[in-house]
């Protein structure tokens, strides 16, 4: 029998959306001299441990939540100091676009270059100061439903089971945490969010969600190559040659540090495509090599990005709870910015949830109030303005799709019958055209490019080795196996030579919790579930 705990609001995930929702609720309780109980579950060992983002942040939501925040955060944010967009024509040549050719919609003007892990730690301090409870190292494993079919809480995962799933010598059963409202803020492709979407059919009236895989490294670079506050983006090689949409970024941070990353859309057809190997290969381009020469790599991580935009946004309310932030898919795909939109969705939810908690109103009134607030907000306006961006890129590619979408909004062309058809779900793509050109092999030089083991070391993954495998699967087909080996950035999936031939092996202790396998598996029989709380990467500056 699970022990139970009752709170007013239970929040799953202590990222920016979850922390913002908690802080906004507690701020209102304080201003009304009321008491409410708010509890957050965080599967990482500590707040910020699984947080990864670019990140050039639009501060609009944070300015509303906590005016004067820049004077208080420990890691002072850096003001954006200019944009550069580079076209990588091939593995040797590049062209930097003149500023006037880059649409203003893609500018990062007025943004702040931040450490998102540090920002989450700062928000967590504010939440606890106002009386909120944060339970790190605790994951939600199952939704709990009441007799009416409403979500009434969450069961946390057990600790101490052996590889066969039986209680071991250090077994600690999970808890049942019950609440009047459960807010799911797990980020892209959250496991409980997926349960809620499937159980309540929340995505029935929208396009399939579209994802990208983001890989990020943090480098300490030479002073001569460093330009504090500069934001650089790279499109073209090597993704274009593999028929993959996406690009690279390089953000110049304080202390001569560089956030370097690749975002690759997961709707690609080419089963040989490896996001990890493409990222390592890209760093050998002379344009990137000049940035990194003489530097050293100090961090690595990976995470899926939900970038379907407004047409892929599921219903955000369900009986007993809400989907908020990237768990729903509130990221602006045109700007590739999701921090401010996730925070705003959480603030809107808190603003209608607090008065609802004080009354004995039913769920339908809460749902109505939330959608009224959402549709009247700048968040809805921003997402509506770029609603066709993702479909355009999926149809025509990164550069051509972005250009066509931008042109479709010009006054002189607005009357033309632009049509950007909906695409298949990402997991269908590999089975549509199971052929493609593999990237030419290029062994790591351990200066610019590195093997998986070196990268995983920098992710500081910590896993109790005898716990059950958290990647559930049935018998996998050869296509599923080959795809998994290529798309996984953590080298979780591999072939091992056994007595009876090759064996497909799952090295779950390498898992970065990026969720790519859950998204890209063509048969959707390979499923990511939460491991023991506290397992996984331990990011600090991601």
XYZ file of C-alpha atoms in Angstrom:
542
model
C 0.000 0.000 0.000
C 1.382 3.376 -0.995
C 1.586 6.132 1.589
C -0.482 9.177 0.605
C 0.078 12.917 0.778
C -2.574 15.549 -0.020
C -1.855 19.029 -1.413
C -3.852 21.706 -3.190
C -1.694 21.741 -6.326
C 0.768 19.088 -7.461
C 3.226 20.082 -10.193
C 5.236 17.486 -12.113
C 8.566 18.906 -13.261
C 10.590 21.722 -11.702
C 11.555 23.411 -14.969
C 10.680 26.991 -15.818
C 6.975 26.250 -16.408
C 6.478 24.297 -13.187
C 8.446 26.732 -11.059
C 6.640 29.689 -12.618
C 3.226 28.158 -11.919
C 4.202 27.465 -8.310
C 5.694 30.908 -7.759
C 2.691 32.705 -9.273
C 0.267 30.717 -7.100
C 2.278 31.397 -3.950
C 2.607 35.095 -4.810
C -1.167 35.374 -5.027
C -1.667 33.466 -1.784
C 0.762 35.820 -0.053
C -0.929 38.934 -1.442
C -4.319 37.666 -0.212
C -2.840 36.477 3.108
C -4.005 32.961 2.385
C -2.336 29.579 2.653
C -2.170 27.036 -0.150
C -0.082 23.900 -0.391
C 1.973 23.562 -3.578
C 4.310 20.626 -4.184
C 6.658 20.048 -7.132
C 8.181 16.703 -8.092
C 11.527 16.822 -9.903
C 13.007 13.592 -11.274
C 16.558 14.998 -11.339
C 18.766 14.695 -8.296
C 18.597 18.481 -7.904
C 16.683 21.326 -9.513
C 18.230 22.188 -12.876
C 19.904 18.807 -13.239
C 17.914 17.855 -16.352
C 17.501 21.379 -17.744
C 18.994 22.135 -21.139
C 18.337 25.002 -23.539
C 20.235 27.258 -25.976
C 19.432 29.757 -24.538
C 18.685 33.262 -25.759
C 15.658 34.146 -23.667
C 12.872 36.592 -24.398
C 12.365 38.075 -20.918
C 8.773 39.241 -21.404
C 7.190 36.646 -19.116
C 9.921 36.814 -16.476
C 9.617 40.598 -16.380
C 5.918 40.152 -15.575
C 6.534 37.424 -13.001
C 9.351 39.093 -11.074
C 10.180 42.701 -12.022
C 13.846 43.464 -11.350
C 14.896 39.820 -11.619
C 18.162 40.743 -13.382
C 19.461 42.378 -10.217
C 18.886 39.235 -8.176
C 19.945 36.197 -10.200
C 23.375 34.861 -9.328
C 24.471 34.236 -12.920
C 24.014 37.676 -14.500
C 22.380 37.392 -17.944
C 24.139 38.879 -20.959
C 22.388 41.264 -23.307
C 22.182 40.183 -26.918
C 24.838 42.027 -28.952
C 23.977 41.115 -32.532
C 23.052 38.276 -34.875
C 24.955 36.522 -37.631
C 23.467 33.966 -40.001
C 25.937 31.775 -41.884
C 25.195 29.484 -44.825
C 27.495 26.455 -44.778
C 27.609 25.706 -48.499
C 29.656 22.522 -48.162
C 32.257 21.103 -45.800
C 34.741 23.861 -46.672
C 32.864 26.964 -47.829
C 30.547 29.353 -45.997
C 28.783 32.626 -46.628
C 27.582 35.103 -44.012
C 24.317 36.767 -44.980
C 24.206 40.571 -44.818
C 22.105 41.776 -41.924
C 19.470 43.361 -44.168
C 18.697 39.970 -45.764
C 17.810 38.383 -42.415
C 14.093 38.921 -41.650
C 13.495 40.857 -38.463
C 11.219 38.056 -37.245
C 14.330 35.896 -36.792
C 16.261 38.482 -34.778
C 17.107 37.929 -31.107
C 16.997 41.668 -30.369
C 16.440 42.463 -26.659
C 17.095 38.825 -25.700
C 19.296 37.665 -22.831
C 21.877 34.902 -23.026
C 21.294 32.866 -19.895
C 22.152 29.691 -18.039
C 18.721 28.073 -17.770
C 19.819 25.628 -15.061
C 20.898 28.560 -12.891
C 17.659 30.435 -13.590
C 15.647 27.409 -12.454
C 17.680 27.207 -9.252
C 16.925 30.884 -8.589
C 13.197 30.375 -9.223
C 13.255 27.347 -6.914
C 14.680 29.506 -4.126
C 11.799 31.953 -4.544
C 9.265 29.111 -4.467
C 10.643 27.649 -1.231
C 10.890 31.107 0.370
C 7.144 31.515 -0.185
C 6.357 28.125 1.316
C 6.303 25.778 -1.665
C 7.683 22.253 -1.407
C 10.085 20.830 -4.002
C 10.903 17.123 -3.908
C 14.015 16.453 -6.030
C 14.893 12.912 -6.978
C 11.204 11.924 -7.154
C 9.573 11.032 -10.464
C 5.936 10.588 -11.300
C 5.328 7.113 -12.721
C 1.529 6.886 -13.099
C -1.484 9.172 -13.040
C -4.053 8.412 -10.351
C -7.753 8.623 -11.273
C -10.733 8.985 -8.947
C -14.098 7.219 -9.238
C -15.378 9.872 -11.679
C -12.394 9.378 -14.009
C -10.676 12.628 -13.049
C -6.940 12.814 -12.436
C -6.620 13.081 -8.682
C -2.876 12.721 -8.271
C 0.264 10.837 -9.201
C 2.090 7.758 -7.986
C 5.811 8.301 -7.607
C 8.206 5.615 -8.740
C 9.578 2.909 -6.486
C 13.240 2.865 -5.525
C 15.422 -0.214 -5.136
C 13.938 -2.788 -7.505
C 16.363 -5.210 -9.160
C 16.845 -5.818 -12.887
C 13.883 -8.226 -12.913
C 11.641 -5.639 -11.252
C 11.545 -7.379 -7.862
C 12.074 -5.465 -4.572
C 15.752 -5.494 -3.607
C 17.539 -5.028 -0.300
C 17.177 -1.220 -0.428
C 13.576 -1.177 -1.704
C 11.499 1.913 -0.928
C 7.959 1.976 -2.326
C 6.702 5.088 -4.054
C 4.107 7.461 -2.647
C 0.633 8.422 -3.792
C 0.439 12.212 -4.010
C -3.106 13.513 -4.313
C -4.154 17.035 -5.266
C -7.108 19.178 -6.299
C -5.237 19.988 -9.502
C -2.250 18.305 -11.173
C -0.129 20.477 -13.471
C 2.039 18.543 -15.935
C 5.141 20.597 -16.782
C 7.554 17.822 -17.731
C 8.872 19.360 -20.941
C 8.674 17.849 -24.421
C 7.270 14.311 -24.605
C 6.776 13.944 -20.853
C 5.707 10.442 -19.827
C 2.733 11.522 -17.683
C 1.797 14.115 -20.293
C 1.693 11.358 -22.897
C -0.533 9.308 -20.587
C -2.937 12.228 -20.183
C -2.981 13.040 -23.922
C -3.742 9.413 -24.825
C -6.236 8.776 -22.015
C -8.320 11.897 -22.644
C -7.640 12.071 -26.419
C -6.398 15.647 -26.013
C -4.705 15.739 -29.442
C -7.819 14.631 -31.336
C -8.404 17.936 -33.159
C -4.833 19.009 -33.896
C -1.941 18.133 -36.193
C 0.649 15.597 -35.031
C 3.228 17.157 -32.741
C 6.560 17.747 -34.469
C 9.899 17.443 -32.673
C 13.552 18.244 -33.101
C 16.513 16.793 -31.239
C 18.759 19.417 -29.703
C 22.387 18.599 -28.911
C 24.458 21.094 -26.947
C 28.053 21.461 -25.869
C 29.614 24.144 -23.684
C 33.123 25.212 -24.652
C 35.787 27.367 -23.034
C 37.209 29.192 -26.050
C 40.115 31.464 -26.851
C 39.650 35.172 -26.105
C 40.444 36.095 -29.702
C 37.410 34.153 -30.965
C 35.018 35.266 -28.233
C 32.460 38.060 -28.770
C 30.363 38.457 -25.631
C 26.636 38.504 -26.419
C 26.986 37.544 -30.086
C 24.377 35.099 -31.438
C 25.407 33.006 -34.475
C 23.345 30.524 -36.477
C 24.466 28.137 -39.222
C 22.277 26.408 -41.805
C 23.144 24.135 -44.717
C 25.909 21.547 -44.462
C 25.938 18.841 -43.121
C 22.165 18.562 -42.545
C 21.051 19.710 -45.988
C 23.153 17.003 -47.683
C 21.242 14.405 -45.649
C 17.795 15.893 -46.375
C 17.344 16.955 -42.748
C 15.918 20.290 -41.622
C 17.638 22.174 -38.836
C 20.863 23.997 -38.121
C 23.552 24.904 -35.628
C 23.962 27.724 -33.128
C 26.832 29.361 -31.267
C 26.068 31.751 -28.390
C 28.923 33.709 -26.823
C 28.514 33.556 -23.024
C 30.447 35.169 -20.131
C 33.850 33.869 -19.038
C 34.859 33.155 -22.653
C 32.358 30.334 -22.870
C 30.451 29.264 -25.945
C 27.124 27.409 -26.100
C 27.411 25.353 -29.268
C 24.604 23.166 -30.496
C 22.726 21.423 -33.276
C 18.951 21.123 -33.677
C 17.812 18.461 -36.156
C 14.151 17.941 -37.016
C 12.973 14.400 -36.309
C 10.741 14.097 -39.385
C 13.670 12.962 -41.543
C 13.385 9.929 -43.860
C 17.030 8.876 -43.960
C 17.473 5.902 -41.576
C 21.260 6.320 -41.690
C 21.142 9.857 -40.291
C 22.904 10.271 -36.945
C 22.356 13.641 -35.225
C 25.310 12.989 -32.927
C 27.810 12.145 -35.681
C 26.564 15.043 -37.821
C 27.160 17.435 -34.916
C 30.675 16.137 -34.358
C 31.418 16.326 -38.082
C 30.077 19.888 -38.365
C 32.693 21.195 -35.927
C 35.387 20.449 -38.510
C 33.985 23.066 -40.883
C 36.560 25.907 -41.072
C 33.939 28.447 -39.965
C 33.269 26.545 -36.723
C 36.829 25.337 -36.350
C 38.014 28.945 -36.042
C 35.648 29.436 -33.108
C 36.803 26.319 -31.255
C 40.536 26.219 -32.037
C 42.506 26.226 -28.806
C 39.354 25.733 -26.718
C 38.198 22.890 -24.504
C 34.818 21.219 -24.176
C 33.323 21.269 -20.670
C 29.695 20.157 -21.097
C 27.413 18.003 -23.230
C 23.685 17.254 -23.247
C 20.665 16.430 -25.403
C 16.910 17.029 -25.299
C 13.916 16.777 -27.601
C 12.146 19.997 -28.584
C 8.386 20.164 -29.285
C 8.102 22.595 -32.192
C 4.788 21.875 -33.903
C 3.409 25.286 -32.921
C -0.214 26.238 -32.549
C -1.697 23.686 -35.036
C -0.134 20.852 -32.973
C -1.135 22.252 -29.576
C -3.353 19.682 -27.819
C -6.164 20.585 -25.490
C -4.315 21.953 -22.451
C -6.924 21.126 -19.819
C -8.290 17.760 -18.727
C -10.400 16.599 -15.790
C -8.244 17.252 -12.743
C -5.284 18.985 -14.362
C -3.510 20.908 -17.099
C -0.696 20.517 -19.636
C 1.604 23.545 -19.572
C 4.732 24.761 -21.343
C 6.665 22.372 -23.541
C 4.635 19.431 -22.217
C 1.844 20.880 -24.373
C 4.123 22.382 -27.036
C 3.916 26.144 -26.492
C 7.319 26.877 -28.072
C 7.374 29.514 -30.837
C 8.867 27.484 -33.734
C 9.679 30.532 -35.856
C 11.930 32.025 -33.178
C 12.861 28.645 -31.621
C 12.100 30.216 -28.248
C 10.103 28.367 -25.649
C 11.139 29.699 -22.250
C 8.970 32.812 -22.240
C 5.989 31.014 -23.782
C 6.213 28.150 -21.264
C 6.345 30.643 -18.416
C 3.391 32.619 -19.749
C 1.243 29.486 -20.090
C 2.054 28.684 -16.450
C 1.212 32.217 -15.314
C -2.136 32.106 -17.123
C -2.915 28.775 -15.467
C -1.983 30.057 -12.007
C -4.029 33.228 -12.447
C -7.236 31.268 -13.044
C -6.369 28.398 -10.723
C -5.878 30.479 -7.573
C -9.421 31.919 -7.438
C -10.803 28.500 -8.418
C -9.075 26.964 -5.400
C -10.760 29.497 -3.116
C -14.213 28.626 -4.479
C -16.091 25.375 -4.765
C -16.360 25.663 -8.551
C -16.312 22.709 -10.937
C -13.697 21.849 -13.563
C -15.738 23.258 -16.447
C -15.544 26.767 -14.959
C -11.789 26.441 -14.557
C -11.432 25.224 -18.133
C -13.521 28.079 -19.491
C -11.575 30.679 -17.501
C -8.238 29.286 -18.683
C -9.123 29.347 -22.386
C -10.579 32.832 -22.118
C -7.335 34.037 -20.531
C -5.210 32.149 -23.071
C -7.051 33.529 -26.107
C -6.783 37.095 -24.785
C -3.059 36.837 -24.018
C 0.050 37.837 -25.957
C 0.998 34.121 -25.910
C -1.938 33.252 -28.175
C -1.199 36.248 -30.380
C 2.446 35.220 -30.750
C 1.683 31.586 -31.554
C -1.081 32.573 -33.989
C 1.301 34.823 -35.918
C 3.563 31.868 -36.772
C 0.985 29.077 -36.972
C 2.062 27.916 -40.464
C 5.825 28.203 -39.955
C 6.437 24.566 -38.996
C 4.313 23.222 -41.862
C 6.230 25.407 -44.333
C 9.609 24.136 -43.117
C 8.420 20.528 -43.106
C 7.211 20.900 -46.677
C 10.071 22.908 -48.215
C 13.076 22.605 -45.868
C 14.719 25.005 -43.417
C 15.814 27.888 -45.660
C 13.183 27.655 -48.416
C 10.343 26.958 -45.999
C 11.274 29.849 -43.717
C 11.594 32.168 -46.721
C 8.223 31.113 -48.148
C 6.502 31.482 -44.799
C 8.008 34.949 -44.354
C 7.023 35.971 -47.883
C 3.466 34.737 -47.338
C 3.035 37.405 -44.676
C 4.117 40.354 -46.820
C 1.212 42.704 -47.578
C 1.706 42.439 -51.355
C 1.582 38.612 -51.264
C -0.906 38.043 -48.491
C -3.804 37.544 -50.940
C -2.146 34.615 -52.738
C -3.454 31.086 -51.962
C -0.519 29.919 -49.824
C -0.964 26.337 -48.681
C 1.301 24.477 -46.278
C -0.083 20.942 -45.937
C 0.140 19.032 -42.685
C 2.872 16.409 -42.419
C 2.872 12.911 -40.971
C 3.901 12.303 -37.384
C 7.691 12.154 -37.048
C 7.780 8.404 -36.399
C 6.138 7.662 -39.770
C 8.869 9.340 -41.799
C 11.578 6.698 -41.603
C 9.231 3.997 -42.853
C 8.059 6.182 -45.753
C 11.461 6.224 -47.484
C 13.791 3.684 -45.839
C 16.842 4.667 -47.850
C 19.387 7.472 -47.826
C 22.975 8.518 -47.962
C 24.999 7.956 -44.813
C 27.420 10.646 -43.713
C 30.971 9.694 -44.631
C 32.787 8.182 -41.670
C 35.027 10.582 -39.791
C 36.691 9.214 -36.643
C 36.830 11.666 -33.694
C 40.067 13.584 -33.265
C 39.448 14.271 -29.525
C 40.121 17.958 -30.158
C 37.049 19.109 -32.047
C 35.059 15.870 -32.313
C 34.584 13.173 -29.701
C 33.145 9.697 -29.219
C 29.976 8.976 -27.261
C 31.800 7.885 -24.107
C 33.673 11.192 -23.839
C 30.433 13.129 -24.234
C 28.504 11.035 -21.734
C 31.263 11.615 -19.192
C 30.630 15.369 -19.448
C 26.896 14.792 -18.883
C 27.729 13.375 -15.434
C 25.142 10.586 -15.712
C 24.435 8.853 -12.409
C 22.392 5.642 -12.379
C 22.047 2.842 -9.837
C 23.293 0.025 -12.090
C 20.989 -2.771 -10.903
C 17.676 -0.954 -11.442
C 15.175 -2.199 -14.074
C 15.553 -1.002 -17.656
C 13.280 2.015 -18.084
C 13.065 1.628 -21.883
C 10.107 -0.675 -22.439
C 9.837 -2.537 -25.729
C 8.417 -5.545 -27.497
C 10.310 -7.551 -30.103
C 12.007 -4.931 -32.269
C 12.259 -5.182 -36.046
C 15.618 -4.748 -37.844
C 14.536 -1.269 -39.001
C 13.700 -0.261 -35.432
C 17.117 -1.462 -34.248
C 19.104 0.295 -36.967
C 17.198 3.542 -36.498
C 17.679 3.463 -32.726
C 21.433 2.996 -33.042
C 21.653 6.049 -35.289
C 19.206 8.496 -33.727
C 20.162 8.023 -30.067
C 22.813 10.580 -28.989
C 23.763 8.560 -25.892
C 24.786 5.280 -27.562
C 22.060 3.536 -25.570
C 21.372 1.070 -28.399
C 24.080 -1.090 -29.949
C 24.863 -4.472 -31.484
C 26.964 -6.855 -29.374
C 28.539 -10.044 -30.668
C 27.279 -13.087 -28.753
C 27.644 -16.828 -29.059
C 24.556 -16.990 -31.260
C 25.465 -13.996 -33.410
C 24.708 -10.320 -33.041
C 22.491 -9.254 -30.140
C 20.678 -5.941 -29.918
C 21.643 -4.402 -26.580
C 20.038 -1.578 -24.597
C 22.545 0.234 -22.378
C 19.960 2.156 -20.339
C 22.622 3.564 -18.000
C 23.736 5.813 -20.929
C 20.313 7.473 -21.245
C 20.298 11.277 -21.456
C 16.488 11.447 -21.078
C 16.213 13.187 -24.441
C 13.084 11.115 -25.387
C 14.164 10.696 -29.037
C 13.488 6.942 -28.944
C 9.951 7.552 -27.702
C 9.371 9.979 -30.581
C 11.182 8.414 -33.545
C 10.601 4.671 -33.115
C 8.624 3.827 -36.289
C 6.339 1.205 -34.685
C 5.901 3.120 -31.401
C 6.586 -0.038 -29.414
C 9.771 1.350 -27.846
C 8.660 3.530 -24.967
C 10.575 5.758 -22.566
C 9.386 5.513 -18.962
C 10.917 7.270 -15.951
C 13.793 5.444 -14.261
C 14.354 5.726 -10.521
C 14.215 9.264 -9.228
C 17.605 10.951 -9.245
C 18.834 8.936 -12.237
C 20.186 10.475 -15.404
C 22.376 13.447 -16.286
C 23.418 16.087 -13.762
C 23.697 19.254 -15.816
C 25.026 22.462 -14.292
C 25.546 24.978 -17.096
C 23.151 23.792 -19.791
